[in-house]
Amino acid sequence: MSSPTTTTAPAPAAATVDQLAIDTIRLLAADMVEAANSGHPGMPMGAAPMAWTLFSRHLRHDPSAPEWPDRDRFVLSAGHGSALQYALLHLFGYDVAEADLRGFRQLGSRTPGHPEHGDTPGVEATTGPLGQGIAMAVGMALAERMLAARFPEIVGHRTWAIAGDGCLMEGISHEAASLAGHLGLGRLTVLWDDNRITIDGAVDRSSSDDQQARFRAYGWHVVEVADGTDVEAIDTALAEATADPRPSLVAVRTVIGHGAPDVAGTSAAHGSPLGPERLAEAKRRVGRDAEAAFVVPEEVRAECRALAAAGHDARTEWEGQVVALREAEPARAAAWQRAERGDLPADLDDEFWAGVAASLPTTPLATRQSSKAVLQALSTALPELVGGSADLSGSTGTDVGTRPVGPGDYSGARIDFGIREFAMAAVLNGISLHGGLRCFGSTFLVFADYLRPALRLSALMRQPVIYVLTHDSVAVGEDGPTHQPVEHLDSLRLIPNLRVLRPADAQETAEAWRSALEHTEGPTVLALSRQGLPALPGRPTAGHLTRDGHRVVRDASEPDVDLVASGSEVALALAAADVLAGEGLAVRVVSVPWRERYEARRTGLGAATATVAVEAGTTLGWRHLADAVVGVDRFGASGPGPAVLEHVGLTVDAVAAAARSALQARRGQ
Amino acid sequence: MSSPTTTTAPAPAAATVDQLAIDTIRLLAADMVEAANSGHPGMPMGAAPMAWTLFSRHLRHDPSAPEWPDRDRFVLSAGHGSALQYALLHLFGYDVAEADLRGFRQLGSRTPGHPEHGDTPGVEATTGPLGQGIAMAVGMALAERMLAARFPEIVGHRTWAIAGDGCLMEGISHEAASLAGHLGLGRLTVLWDDNRITIDGAVDRSSSDDQQARFRAYGWHVVEVADGTDVEAIDTALAEATADPRPSLVAVRTVIGHGAPDVAGTSAAHGSPLGPERLAEAKRRVGRDAEAAFVVPEEVRAECRALAAAGHDARTEWEGQVVALREAEPARAAAWQRAERGDLPADLDDEFWAGVAASLPTTPLATRQSSKAVLQALSTALPELVGGSADLSGSTGTDVGTRPVGPGDYSGARIDFGIREFAMAAVLNGISLHGGLRCFGSTFLVFADYLRPALRLSALMRQPVIYVLTHDSVAVGEDGPTHQPVEHLDSLRLIPNLRVLRPADAQETAEAWRSALEHTEGPTVLALSRQGLPALPGRPTAGHLTRDGHRVVRDASEPDVDLVASGSEVALALAAADVLAGEGLAVRVVSVPWRERYEARRTGLGAATATVAVEAGTTLGWRHLADAVVGVDRFGASGPGPAVLEHVGLTVDAVAAAARSALQARRGQ
């Protein structure tokens, strides 16, 4: 743990405390980058005035309680400017000490190169991959509205983000801003650090957008600040943004590396330390000791202390509102508190899941349809579960009749994300980071590629977002190779902290949902079939899939062959087992909805002579687990599903042949 | 092969040939979907008038020569409307016969569910993953300008795309349109099928964008057509688009499923067959025989024949221009012809590459810097090589001093893609599909996730796009886990048809570039280091890496241990080999820039007792190739590169320990 001790110094008499604070932020950021000999001084130096004005006059926060549920959220979408955020957190008394600033970008520090949620008190989101911060802010602003609709007595805050040109060039800025405009998220304000410089040079080297006009086209309110060093103008603009019922873009014209000799206003200020001479001169220019680093004037510290105290008072007042709610309506207050903690309702227990299991049909059913039945049950049993689809709610089985959210009414649980997979995932991250809700999104598995950068952030931030990804193989059929996932299951399993579950029938689908909901340390992918799948023999027992990752669906003592499969291929493996059994072989069939857990737990099975894995996807990730893999190492084709399966070699004959060969090879050893 | 025989029928007297053709397109599309019992009739029925007007009055094409280099390009970005394109190709006499239409969405047909480049004459791009068609059209329009700047005598055509609401909601529409506006691609026209319906329902369920205003904000010219059935209005709008020097968006208000009883104007028309009764009624409404399918009135056929003949004449005239150029400037004509064929210059031979190899330093150098040196040599030796970076040209070593392209001058070779990775990749696909140029793009390896959906299309379409992806491991250091690739190498290797090369030093980097350039059947990823890497012992011989995928950099007869590594980890493996050799072990070290080829060819090595693989990425894809893998199955961390490497266990000690354990285990067997 670090303590908030710091160096202090008297300030020149003439400067306002605002100016002193802004200079301090600039120099702290430059000192950090200099100490690390790595990082981005330009953005913090240019954006210091807007960030200071936001933190000192508009942001509702209590540095002593960074997890206060009703705090305003702040996201630094231009994450490379992390030193700006660390300087502010330090000044306002978050648990970020001078020693932490001095440890900028060092291993194990709470001041990593980009803001990392979980590493630093006050950092609401991991940013750096450009554009995603805006979308996560949209998710936070949406979560606020949805919770305010449910708990108006105790929820009512705002969401702020600072974005750079890179964020606005990225496509996700379009998806997220369009969605925010449509949803009327008036409590969202994005400050655009309009410094007209990117890493490679001037913005006009690669962009001629009229960003203001673009955001107006999304239904946003746009305010401009011509001089990004003018605190009063920024203050006025932020007040206008707050007053307007639409989401607001505050376009603030800045100079990158403001105050840095030679390099201010150029890309040279973007991503390199200023160097000792320039840094010393920058300090001299604002009347500071050129030799001293990490200096905070006492006036600035006092001002921040007072502001933090005001934030503390606001939180105390809010705590009173929570107490009032608890006294007036203890059940509602308890429900809010439970969801805020991330706990599931107590009655989402074995009995509930047994009821769900009993309600599922035993006739063949696509796992996307089984998933819909489970989601239907959850829509009443888990009121904080919200989510939707990127315009495939019918196909993915995620439209279970809950009401959509939108301007005027955010009390529903359905989010219509539109054809915006990437923003969907990033918005889900924002909702999850906000707290108080559990969330899911859905699209076709093949389009996991579109949202992959945000799914990676779900995993990096360990957010329990649930991804319902259907049409999970070449069996999709007629839509052809652009719509047929092949490499996607394996490619998702590569992402650290991500649980990838591919259930084989209705019962396993229910278990997979349970596993996903009970997993709070990271995201889960549910890979579900388009086509109908038969009910397998036996049922997974409660928690079985999560514990073992697999179950035996056809047993054999001293098996000659293990057929190991996931999802739709378990039925294929069973059919092949019948053929092989007819030839006198002892065949065991293992359903593996969770491969990584199977790998860790499979020793409990006892070994078969030979093992063959079967999955309608790339074979790479199965090869070390089996003597042979029947899979798909090529793109699919357009045609009826069964024809495509045969075309790519996913047939009973192929599985049986692979088993015979593997067994022969093993016996010949 | 299919022959262009078709059923013909007389038409009602009153209808114009335009109306007859439009009705025919609508009904052919509906017949296709009906026959397949699968597909999307709504889009073709709504967009038939704009598509007919484009094909009959504006598109410069010769159906008898679908590969005519100076043809106009047409991209159906709304790829689910493939039946529209197939109907047009059939009518205009491309080699798409009635039998092909009847085989819609069947295995092996030339009429797959979504347009697949290579499957169907006249299909310029594989579409279906929404939004990418627009971006590929931008790439084609850019390629046209760049080639027109080089060969004005024989290049001068236009690019057209039809996009739907889904395309416009996707983030890539922002990136691509912004880039097109910035680059001033006035020969690009996007027709927006503004039917206000998506799969899930009305567009206004999820979007409130003012698309016209948005495109104006990108510097586009916008024309509106209020009635999407008004051929003259569409014609006028397309003429205006042609006349305007900016890229044009033609917003055409349509009714999805126009002419389909009950379902027209609703999402029910989007993705399901009309059903026999509705289809029969649709035919009756336009005076057709309700019982007959795939009928083309003779007037329509005659009209299309005449139009195709005019296209043929245009091409013949153009052939004359080529002859004239060939006579006047045979060298220039030959250069154009060679690049058009996709052949490399004859002097890019062993001697050239030996010269490149000799010019490379033997001191430690990051492979991104080695790549820059190679690219520098190629910038003069391979004039058709164009490309750039998503705002990381300095970091990725791709700025070699070539001039940028932009309004007024497209003669340069550098494309500043801006912070738009996804559009970069899709634009590269468009450039490659256009022909006449070779192209590359660059960003950090971790941001391969941002462009992955387009990289997948490069691979599916077998386009030889080169992806220069640098900063290829956790050794990136201070920028932290958001900027440190971990799962990316393996996840890219999963994509069919994609060559992933990770060279270990300057010489291997040159070989990797050569391999990428000589590979014309698919894309190549060059994964390159940020940090300096020593020159390895020995040099790869010409073509060696492409043939074997590996080379021995430290040999041993009858090795106890093989250390197999790629890229930056080869030096690590060599250091570990020294340690192990000091303990008396015979250790061979194998550099594996191309893992899949190594896997196929490694038997030539002769087996070591134990094999350990080392790579700064996920271990999954190596496990079947080695007894142990030293890799990174977790997210990275922010800190200096060497500290991060130690933190995640990529050390000499760890490799040596893994080798000892693996050997012990093998010997204990």
JSON list of C-alpha atoms in Angstrom, two decimals, chain A residues 38 105-107 112-114 116 126 129-130 132 166 168-171 173-175 178 182 198-200 204-210 213-214 217-218 391-394 414 416 418-422 446 449-450 452-453 456 459-460 478-479 481-484 487-488 490-491 494-497 595 599 618 620-621 623-624 634-635 637-640 643 647, chain B residues 38 105-107 112-114 116 126 129-130 132 166 168-171 173-175 178 182 198-200 204-210 213-214 217-218 391-394 414 416 418-422 446 449-450 452-453 456 459-460 478-479 481-484 487-488 490-491 494-497 595 599 618 620-621 623-624 634-635 637-640 643 647:
[
{"chain": "A", "resi": 38, "resn": "SER", "atom": "CA", "xyz": [8.42, 6.24, -21.52]},
{"chain": "A", "resi": 105, "resn": "ARG", "atom": "CA", "xyz": [4.88, 2.40, -15.95]},
{"chain": "A", "resi": 106, "resn": "GLN", "atom": "CA", "xyz": [6.90, 0.18, -13.64]},
{"chain": "A", "resi": 107, "resn": "LEU", "atom": "CA", "xyz": [6.03, -3.44, -12.98]},
{"chain": "A", "resi": 112, "resn": "PRO", "atom": "CA", "xyz": [0.56, 1.36, -15.42]},
{"chain": "A", "resi": 113, "resn": "GLY", "atom": "CA", "xyz": [1.18, 2.67, -18.94]},
{"chain": "A", "resi": 114, "resn": "HIS", "atom": "CA", "xyz": [-2.51, 2.77, -19.71]},
{"chain": "A", "resi": 116, "resn": "GLU", "atom": "CA", "xyz": [-6.06, -0.50, -15.90]},
{"chain": "A", "resi": 126, "resn": "THR", "atom": "CA", "xyz": [-9.18, -0.11, -18.80]},
{"chain": "A", "resi": 129, "resn": "PRO", "atom": "CA", "xyz": [-7.38, 0.44, -27.33]},
{"chain": "A", "resi": 130, "resn": "LEU", "atom": "CA", "xyz": [-8.83, 3.53, -28.92]},
{"chain": "A", "resi": 132, "resn": "GLN", "atom": "CA", "xyz": [-13.59, 1.73, -26.57]},
{"chain": "A", "resi": 166, "resn": "GLY", "atom": "CA", "xyz": [-7.89, 8.52, -32.37]},
{"chain": "A", "resi": 168, "resn": "LEU", "atom": "CA", "xyz": [-13.13, 9.57, -32.95]},
{"chain": "A", "resi": 169, "resn": "MET", "atom": "CA", "xyz": [-11.49, 8.02, -35.99]},
{"chain": "A", "resi": 170, "resn": "GLU", "atom": "CA", "xyz": [-12.16, 4.48, -34.78]},
{"chain": "A", "resi": 171, "resn": "GLY", "atom": "CA", "xyz": [-15.37, 2.94, -36.08]},
{"chain": "A", "resi": 173, "resn": "SER", "atom": "CA", "xyz": [-17.02, 5.87, -32.01]},
{"chain": "A", "resi": 174, "resn": "HIS", "atom": "CA", "xyz": [-19.71, 5.80, -34.67]},
{"chain": "A", "resi": 175, "resn": "GLU", "atom": "CA", "xyz": [-21.48, 2.80, -33.25]},
{"chain": "A", "resi": 178, "resn": "SER", "atom": "CA", "xyz": [-25.10, 6.58, -32.67]},
{"chain": "A", "resi": 182, "resn": "HIS", "atom": "CA", "xyz": [-30.72, 7.00, -30.14]},
{"chain": "A", "resi": 198, "resn": "THR", "atom": "CA", "xyz": [-1.86, 12.06, -33.98]},
{"chain": "A", "resi": 199, "resn": "ILE", "atom": "CA", "xyz": [1.23, 9.89, -33.62]},
{"chain": "A", "resi": 200, "resn": "ASP", "atom": "CA", "xyz": [2.05, 10.16, -37.29]},
{"chain": "A", "resi": 204, "resn": "ASP", "atom": "CA", "xyz": [-5.48, 16.44, -41.44]},
{"chain": "A", "resi": 205, "resn": "ARG", "atom": "CA", "xyz": [-2.98, 13.99, -42.84]},
{"chain": "A", "resi": 206, "resn": "SER", "atom": "CA", "xyz": [-5.69, 11.34, -42.60]},
{"chain": "A", "resi": 207, "resn": "SER", "atom": "CA", "xyz": [-9.00, 12.93, -41.63]},
{"chain": "A", "resi": 208, "resn": "SER", "atom": "CA", "xyz": [-11.17, 15.80, -42.79]},
{"chain": "A", "resi": 209, "resn": "ASP", "atom": "CA", "xyz": [-14.24, 15.02, -40.72]},
{"chain": "A", "resi": 210, "resn": "ASP", "atom": "CA", "xyz": [-16.50, 17.72, -39.39]},
{"chain": "A", "resi": 213, "resn": "ALA", "atom": "CA", "xyz": [-21.66, 17.90, -37.62]},
{"chain": "A", "resi": 214, "resn": "ARG", "atom": "CA", "xyz": [-21.19, 14.17, -37.31]},
{"chain": "A", "resi": 217, "resn": "ALA", "atom": "CA", "xyz": [-26.26, 13.83, -36.99]},
{"chain": "A", "resi": 218, "resn": "TYR", "atom": "CA", "xyz": [-26.39, 11.29, -34.15]},
{"chain": "A", "resi": 391, "resn": "ASP", "atom": "CA", "xyz": [-30.12, -7.02, -34.41]},
{"chain": "A", "resi": 392, "resn": "LEU", "atom": "CA", "xyz": [-30.40, -10.80, -34.18]},
{"chain": "A", "resi": 393, "resn": "SER", "atom": "CA", "xyz": [-32.66, -11.17, -31.16]},
{"chain": "A", "resi": 394, "resn": "GLY", "atom": "CA", "xyz": [-34.96, -13.58, -32.95]},
{"chain": "A", "resi": 414, "resn": "ARG", "atom": "CA", "xyz": [-33.95, -5.34, -23.35]},
{"chain": "A", "resi": 416, "resn": "ASP", "atom": "CA", "xyz": [-31.55, -3.17, -28.90]},
{"chain": "A", "resi": 418, "resn": "GLY", "atom": "CA", "xyz": [-28.51, -2.41, -33.55]},
{"chain": "A", "resi": 419, "resn": "ILE", "atom": "CA", "xyz": [-26.06, -3.79, -36.07]},
{"chain": "A", "resi": 420, "resn": "ARG", "atom": "CA", "xyz": [-23.15, -2.70, -33.90]},
{"chain": "A", "resi": 421, "resn": "GLU", "atom": "CA", "xyz": [-21.43, -5.78, -32.48]},
{"chain": "A", "resi": 422, "resn": "PHE", "atom": "CA", "xyz": [-18.30, -4.00, -31.31]},
{"chain": "A", "resi": 446, "resn": "VAL", "atom": "CA", "xyz": [-18.78, -15.77, -36.63]},
{"chain": "A", "resi": 449, "resn": "ASP", "atom": "CA", "xyz": [-14.54, -11.24, -34.75]},
{"chain": "A", "resi": 450, "resn": "TYR", "atom": "CA", "xyz": [-16.34, -7.91, -34.95]},
{"chain": "A", "resi": 452, "resn": "ARG", "atom": "CA", "xyz": [-13.26, -9.31, -30.28]},
{"chain": "A", "resi": 453, "resn": "PRO", "atom": "CA", "xyz": [-11.33, -6.23, -29.11]},
{"chain": "A", "resi": 456, "resn": "ARG", "atom": "CA", "xyz": [-10.61, -9.07, -24.83]},
{"chain": "A", "resi": 459, "resn": "ALA", "atom": "CA", "xyz": [-11.46, -10.68, -20.04]},
{"chain": "A", "resi": 460, "resn": "LEU", "atom": "CA", "xyz": [-8.64, -8.33, -19.11]},
{"chain": "A", "resi": 478, "resn": "GLU", "atom": "CA", "xyz": [-26.86, -21.77, -46.76]},
{"chain": "A", "resi": 479, "resn": "ASP", "atom": "CA", "xyz": [-25.48, -18.44, -45.56]},
{"chain": "A", "resi": 481, "resn": "PRO", "atom": "CA", "xyz": [-18.50, -19.26, -45.34]},
{"chain": "A", "resi": 482, "resn": "THR", "atom": "CA", "xyz": [-18.89, -15.62, -44.31]},
{"chain": "A", "resi": 483, "resn": "HIS", "atom": "CA", "xyz": [-21.48, -16.74, -41.77]},
{"chain": "A", "resi": 484, "resn": "GLN", "atom": "CA", "xyz": [-19.92, -20.06, -40.74]},
{"chain": "A", "resi": 487, "resn": "GLU", "atom": "CA", "xyz": [-11.62, -20.87, -36.23]},
{"chain": "A", "resi": 488, "resn": "HIS", "atom": "CA", "xyz": [-13.75, -18.99, -33.72]},
{"chain": "A", "resi": 490, "resn": "ASP", "atom": "CA", "xyz": [-10.38, -22.08, -30.67]},
{"chain": "A", "resi": 491, "resn": "SER", "atom": "CA", "xyz": [-9.59, -18.42, -31.13]},
{"chain": "A", "resi": 494, "resn": "LEU", "atom": "CA", "xyz": [-7.04, -18.57, -26.45]},
{"chain": "A", "resi": 495, "resn": "ILE", "atom": "CA", "xyz": [-8.14, -15.41, -24.64]},
{"chain": "A", "resi": 496, "resn": "PRO", "atom": "CA", "xyz": [-7.02, -15.52, -20.99]},
{"chain": "A", "resi": 497, "resn": "ASN", "atom": "CA", "xyz": [-9.77, -15.35, -18.33]},
{"chain": "A", "resi": 595, "resn": "ARG", "atom": "CA", "xyz": [-12.48, -27.84, -22.88]},
{"chain": "A", "resi": 599, "resn": "GLU", "atom": "CA", "xyz": [-8.18, -30.87, -19.83]},
{"chain": "A", "resi": 618, "resn": "THR", "atom": "CA", "xyz": [-10.32, -25.94, -36.19]},
{"chain": "A", "resi": 620, "resn": "LEU", "atom": "CA", "xyz": [-5.42, -27.13, -33.53]},
{"chain": "A", "resi": 621, "resn": "GLY", "atom": "CA", "xyz": [-6.58, -26.77, -29.95]},
{"chain": "A", "resi": 623, "resn": "ARG", "atom": "CA", "xyz": [-4.46, -32.04, -31.09]},
{"chain": "A", "resi": 624, "resn": "HIS", "atom": "CA", "xyz": [-2.58, -32.40, -27.83]},
{"chain": "A", "resi": 634, "resn": "ARG", "atom": "CA", "xyz": [-10.90, -24.86, -43.95]},
{"chain": "A", "resi": 635, "resn": "PHE", "atom": "CA", "xyz": [-13.57, -22.31, -44.69]},
{"chain": "A", "resi": 637, "resn": "ALA", "atom": "CA", "xyz": [-19.42, -23.47, -48.02]},
{"chain": "A", "resi": 638, "resn": "SER", "atom": "CA", "xyz": [-22.91, -22.39, -48.92]},
{"chain": "A", "resi": 639, "resn": "GLY", "atom": "CA", "xyz": [-25.43, -25.20, -48.99]},
{"chain": "A", "resi": 640, "resn": "PRO", "atom": "CA", "xyz": [-27.95, -26.92, -46.75]},
{"chain": "A", "resi": 643, "resn": "ALA", "atom": "CA", "xyz": [-24.69, -31.13, -47.13]},
{"chain": "A", "resi": 647, "resn": "HIS", "atom": "CA", "xyz": [-18.74, -31.70, -47.62]},
{"chain": "B", "resi": 38, "resn": "SER", "atom": "CA", "xyz": [-33.68, -20.03, -47.75]},
{"chain": "B", "resi": 105, "resn": "ARG", "atom": "CA", "xyz": [-27.56, -21.53, -52.07]},
{"chain": "B", "resi": 106, "resn": "GLN", "atom": "CA", "xyz": [-26.80, -25.14, -53.02]},
{"chain": "B", "resi": 107, "resn": "LEU", "atom": "CA", "xyz": [-23.45, -26.75, -52.47]},
{"chain": "B", "resi": 112, "resn": "PRO", "atom": "CA", "xyz": [-23.93, -19.10, -52.92]},
{"chain": "B", "resi": 113, "resn": "GLY", "atom": "CA", "xyz": [-25.91, -17.56, -50.08]},
{"chain": "B", "resi": 114, "resn": "HIS", "atom": "CA", "xyz": [-23.74, -14.47, -50.04]},
{"chain": "B", "resi": 116, "resn": "GLU", "atom": "CA", "xyz": [-18.35, -15.03, -52.97]},
{"chain": "B", "resi": 126, "resn": "THR", "atom": "CA", "xyz": [-17.15, -11.44, -51.00]},
{"chain": "B", "resi": 129, "resn": "PRO", "atom": "CA", "xyz": [-20.20, -9.36, -43.08]},
{"chain": "B", "resi": 130, "resn": "LEU", "atom": "CA", "xyz": [-21.84, -5.99, -42.99]},
{"chain": "B", "resi": 132, "resn": "GLN", "atom": "CA", "xyz": [-17.04, -4.29, -45.32]},
{"chain": "B", "resi": 166, "resn": "GLY", "atom": "CA", "xyz": [-26.78, -2.64, -41.48]},
{"chain": "B", "resi": 168, "resn": "LEU", "atom": "CA", "xyz": [-24.30, 2.05, -42.25]},
{"chain": "B", "resi": 169, "resn": "MET", "atom": "CA", "xyz": [-24.72, 1.07, -38.61]},
{"chain": "B", "resi": 170, "resn": "GLU", "atom": "CA", "xyz": [-21.43, -0.83, -38.55]},
{"chain": "B", "resi": 171, "resn": "GLY", "atom": "CA", "xyz": [-18.45, 1.16, -37.35]},
{"chain": "B", "resi": 173, "resn": "SER", "atom": "CA", "xyz": [-18.86, 2.56, -42.44]},
{"chain": "B", "resi": 174, "resn": "HIS", "atom": "CA", "xyz": [-17.55, 5.50, -40.44]},
{"chain": "B", "resi": 175, "resn": "GLU", "atom": "CA", "xyz": [-13.93, 4.61, -40.96]},
{"chain": "B", "resi": 178, "resn": "SER", "atom": "CA", "xyz": [-14.31, 9.22, -43.50]},
{"chain": "B", "resi": 182, "resn": "HIS", "atom": "CA", "xyz": [-10.59, 12.73, -46.92]},
{"chain": "B", "resi": 198, "resn": "THR", "atom": "CA", "xyz": [-33.57, -4.59, -40.24]},
{"chain": "B", "resi": 199, "resn": "ILE", "atom": "CA", "xyz": [-33.88, -8.23, -39.24]},
{"chain": "B", "resi": 200, "resn": "ASP", "atom": "CA", "xyz": [-35.25, -7.36, -35.84]},
{"chain": "B", "resi": 204, "resn": "ASP", "atom": "CA", "xyz": [-35.82, 3.26, -35.63]},
{"chain": "B", "resi": 205, "resn": "ARG", "atom": "CA", "xyz": [-35.83, 0.55, -33.02]},
{"chain": "B", "resi": 206, "resn": "SER", "atom": "CA", "xyz": [-32.07, 0.99, -32.76]},
{"chain": "B", "resi": 207, "resn": "SER", "atom": "CA", "xyz": [-30.96, 4.00, -34.80]},
{"chain": "B", "resi": 208, "resn": "SER", "atom": "CA", "xyz": [-31.92, 7.65, -35.16]},
{"chain": "B", "resi": 209, "resn": "ASP", "atom": "CA", "xyz": [-29.00, 8.75, -37.29]},
{"chain": "B", "resi": 210, "resn": "ASP", "atom": "CA", "xyz": [-29.32, 11.46, -39.89]},
{"chain": "B", "resi": 213, "resn": "ALA", "atom": "CA", "xyz": [-25.84, 14.76, -42.46]},
{"chain": "B", "resi": 214, "resn": "ARG", "atom": "CA", "xyz": [-23.30, 12.22, -41.31]},
{"chain": "B", "resi": 217, "resn": "ALA", "atom": "CA", "xyz": [-19.74, 15.69, -42.36]},
{"chain": "B", "resi": 218, "resn": "TYR", "atom": "CA", "xyz": [-17.26, 13.35, -44.07]},
{"chain": "B", "resi": 391, "resn": "ASP", "atom": "CA", "xyz": [-1.24, 6.02, -37.84]},
{"chain": "B", "resi": 392, "resn": "LEU", "atom": "CA", "xyz": [1.79, 4.02, -36.72]},
{"chain": "B", "resi": 393, "resn": "SER", "atom": "CA", "xyz": [4.04, 4.38, -39.73]},
{"chain": "B", "resi": 394, "resn": "GLY", "atom": "CA", "xyz": [7.02, 5.42, -37.62]},
{"chain": "B", "resi": 414, "resn": "ARG", "atom": "CA", "xyz": [1.89, 5.77, -49.22]},
{"chain": "B", "resi": 416, "resn": "ASP", "atom": "CA", "xyz": [-2.24, 7.23, -44.51]},
{"chain": "B", "resi": 418, "resn": "GLY", "atom": "CA", "xyz": [-5.58, 7.06, -40.02]},
{"chain": "B", "resi": 419, "resn": "ILE", "atom": "CA", "xyz": [-6.55, 5.37, -36.79]},
{"chain": "B", "resi": 420, "resn": "ARG", "atom": "CA", "xyz": [-8.86, 3.03, -38.65]},
{"chain": "B", "resi": 421, "resn": "GLU", "atom": "CA", "xyz": [-7.42, -0.49, -38.54]},
{"chain": "B", "resi": 422, "resn": "PHE", "atom": "CA", "xyz": [-10.56, -2.25, -39.71]},
{"chain": "B", "resi": 446, "resn": "VAL", "atom": "CA", "xyz": [-2.40, -6.53, -30.65]},
{"chain": "B", "resi": 449, "resn": "ASP", "atom": "CA", "xyz": [-8.18, -7.85, -33.28]},
{"chain": "B", "resi": 450, "resn": "TYR", "atom": "CA", "xyz": [-9.54, -4.56, -34.62]},
{"chain": "B", "resi": 452, "resn": "ARG", "atom": "CA", "xyz": [-9.66, -9.36, -37.86]},
{"chain": "B", "resi": 453, "resn": "PRO", "atom": "CA", "xyz": [-13.01, -9.49, -39.71]},
{"chain": "B", "resi": 456, "resn": "ARG", "atom": "CA", "xyz": [-10.61, -13.18, -42.46]},
{"chain": "B", "resi": 459, "resn": "ALA", "atom": "CA", "xyz": [-8.02, -15.18, -46.41]},
{"chain": "B", "resi": 460, "resn": "LEU", "atom": "CA", "xyz": [-11.42, -16.32, -47.64]},
{"chain": "B", "resi": 478, "resn": "GLU", "atom": "CA", "xyz": [5.51, -0.19, -20.61]},
{"chain": "B", "resi": 479, "resn": "ASP", "atom": "CA", "xyz": [2.35, 0.21, -22.67]},
{"chain": "B", "resi": 481, "resn": "PRO", "atom": "CA", "xyz": [-1.50, -5.52, -21.37]},
{"chain": "B", "resi": 482, "resn": "THR", "atom": "CA", "xyz": [-3.77, -3.57, -23.71]},
{"chain": "B", "resi": 483, "resn": "HIS", "atom": "CA", "xyz": [-0.83, -3.21, -26.06]},
{"chain": "B", "resi": 484, "resn": "GLN", "atom": "CA", "xyz": [0.82, -6.58, -25.53]},
{"chain": "B", "resi": 487, "resn": "GLU", "atom": "CA", "xyz": [-3.14, -14.87, -27.92]},
{"chain": "B", "resi": 488, "resn": "HIS", "atom": "CA", "xyz": [-2.73, -13.15, -31.28]},
{"chain": "B", "resi": 490, "resn": "ASP", "atom": "CA", "xyz": [-2.05, -18.49, -32.35]},
{"chain": "B", "resi": 491, "resn": "SER", "atom": "CA", "xyz": [-5.38, -16.86, -33.12]},
{"chain": "B", "resi": 494, "resn": "LEU", "atom": "CA", "xyz": [-6.10, -20.55, -36.91]},
{"chain": "B", "resi": 495, "resn": "ILE", "atom": "CA", "xyz": [-7.43, -18.63, -39.92]},
{"chain": "B", "resi": 496, "resn": "PRO", "atom": "CA", "xyz": [-7.43, -20.85, -43.02]},
{"chain": "B", "resi": 497, "resn": "ASN", "atom": "CA", "xyz": [-5.34, -19.67, -45.99]},
{"chain": "B", "resi": 595, "resn": "ARG", "atom": "CA", "xyz": [4.91, -22.97, -37.75]},
{"chain": "B", "resi": 599, "resn": "GLU", "atom": "CA", "xyz": [4.93, -28.98, -38.71]},
{"chain": "B", "resi": 618, "resn": "THR", "atom": "CA", "xyz": [-0.18, -18.68, -25.89]},
{"chain": "B", "resi": 620, "resn": "LEU", "atom": "CA", "xyz": [-2.00, -23.97, -27.05]},
{"chain": "B", "resi": 621, "resn": "GLY", "atom": "CA", "xyz": [-0.89, -24.22, -30.64]},
{"chain": "B", "resi": 623, "resn": "ARG", "atom": "CA", "xyz": [1.47, -28.33, -27.31]},
{"chain": "B", "resi": 624, "resn": "HIS", "atom": "CA", "xyz": [1.08, -31.10, -29.84]},
{"chain": "B", "resi": 634, "resn": "ARG", "atom": "CA", "xyz": [-1.97, -14.82, -19.27]},
{"chain": "B", "resi": 635, "resn": "PHE", "atom": "CA", "xyz": [-2.27, -11.14, -19.99]},
{"chain": "B", "resi": 637, "resn": "ALA", "atom": "CA", "xyz": [1.76, -6.23, -17.54]},
{"chain": "B", "resi": 638, "resn": "SER", "atom": "CA", "xyz": [3.06, -2.68, -17.72]},
{"chain": "B", "resi": 639, "resn": "GLY", "atom": "CA", "xyz": [6.77, -2.36, -17.07]},
{"chain": "B", "resi": 640, "resn": "PRO", "atom": "CA", "xyz": [10.04, -2.24, -18.95]},
{"chain": "B", "resi": 643, "resn": "ALA", "atom": "CA", "xyz": [11.04, -6.90, -16.48]},
{"chain": "B", "resi": 647, "resn": "HIS", "atom": "CA", "xyz": [7.53, -11.48, -14.80]}
]
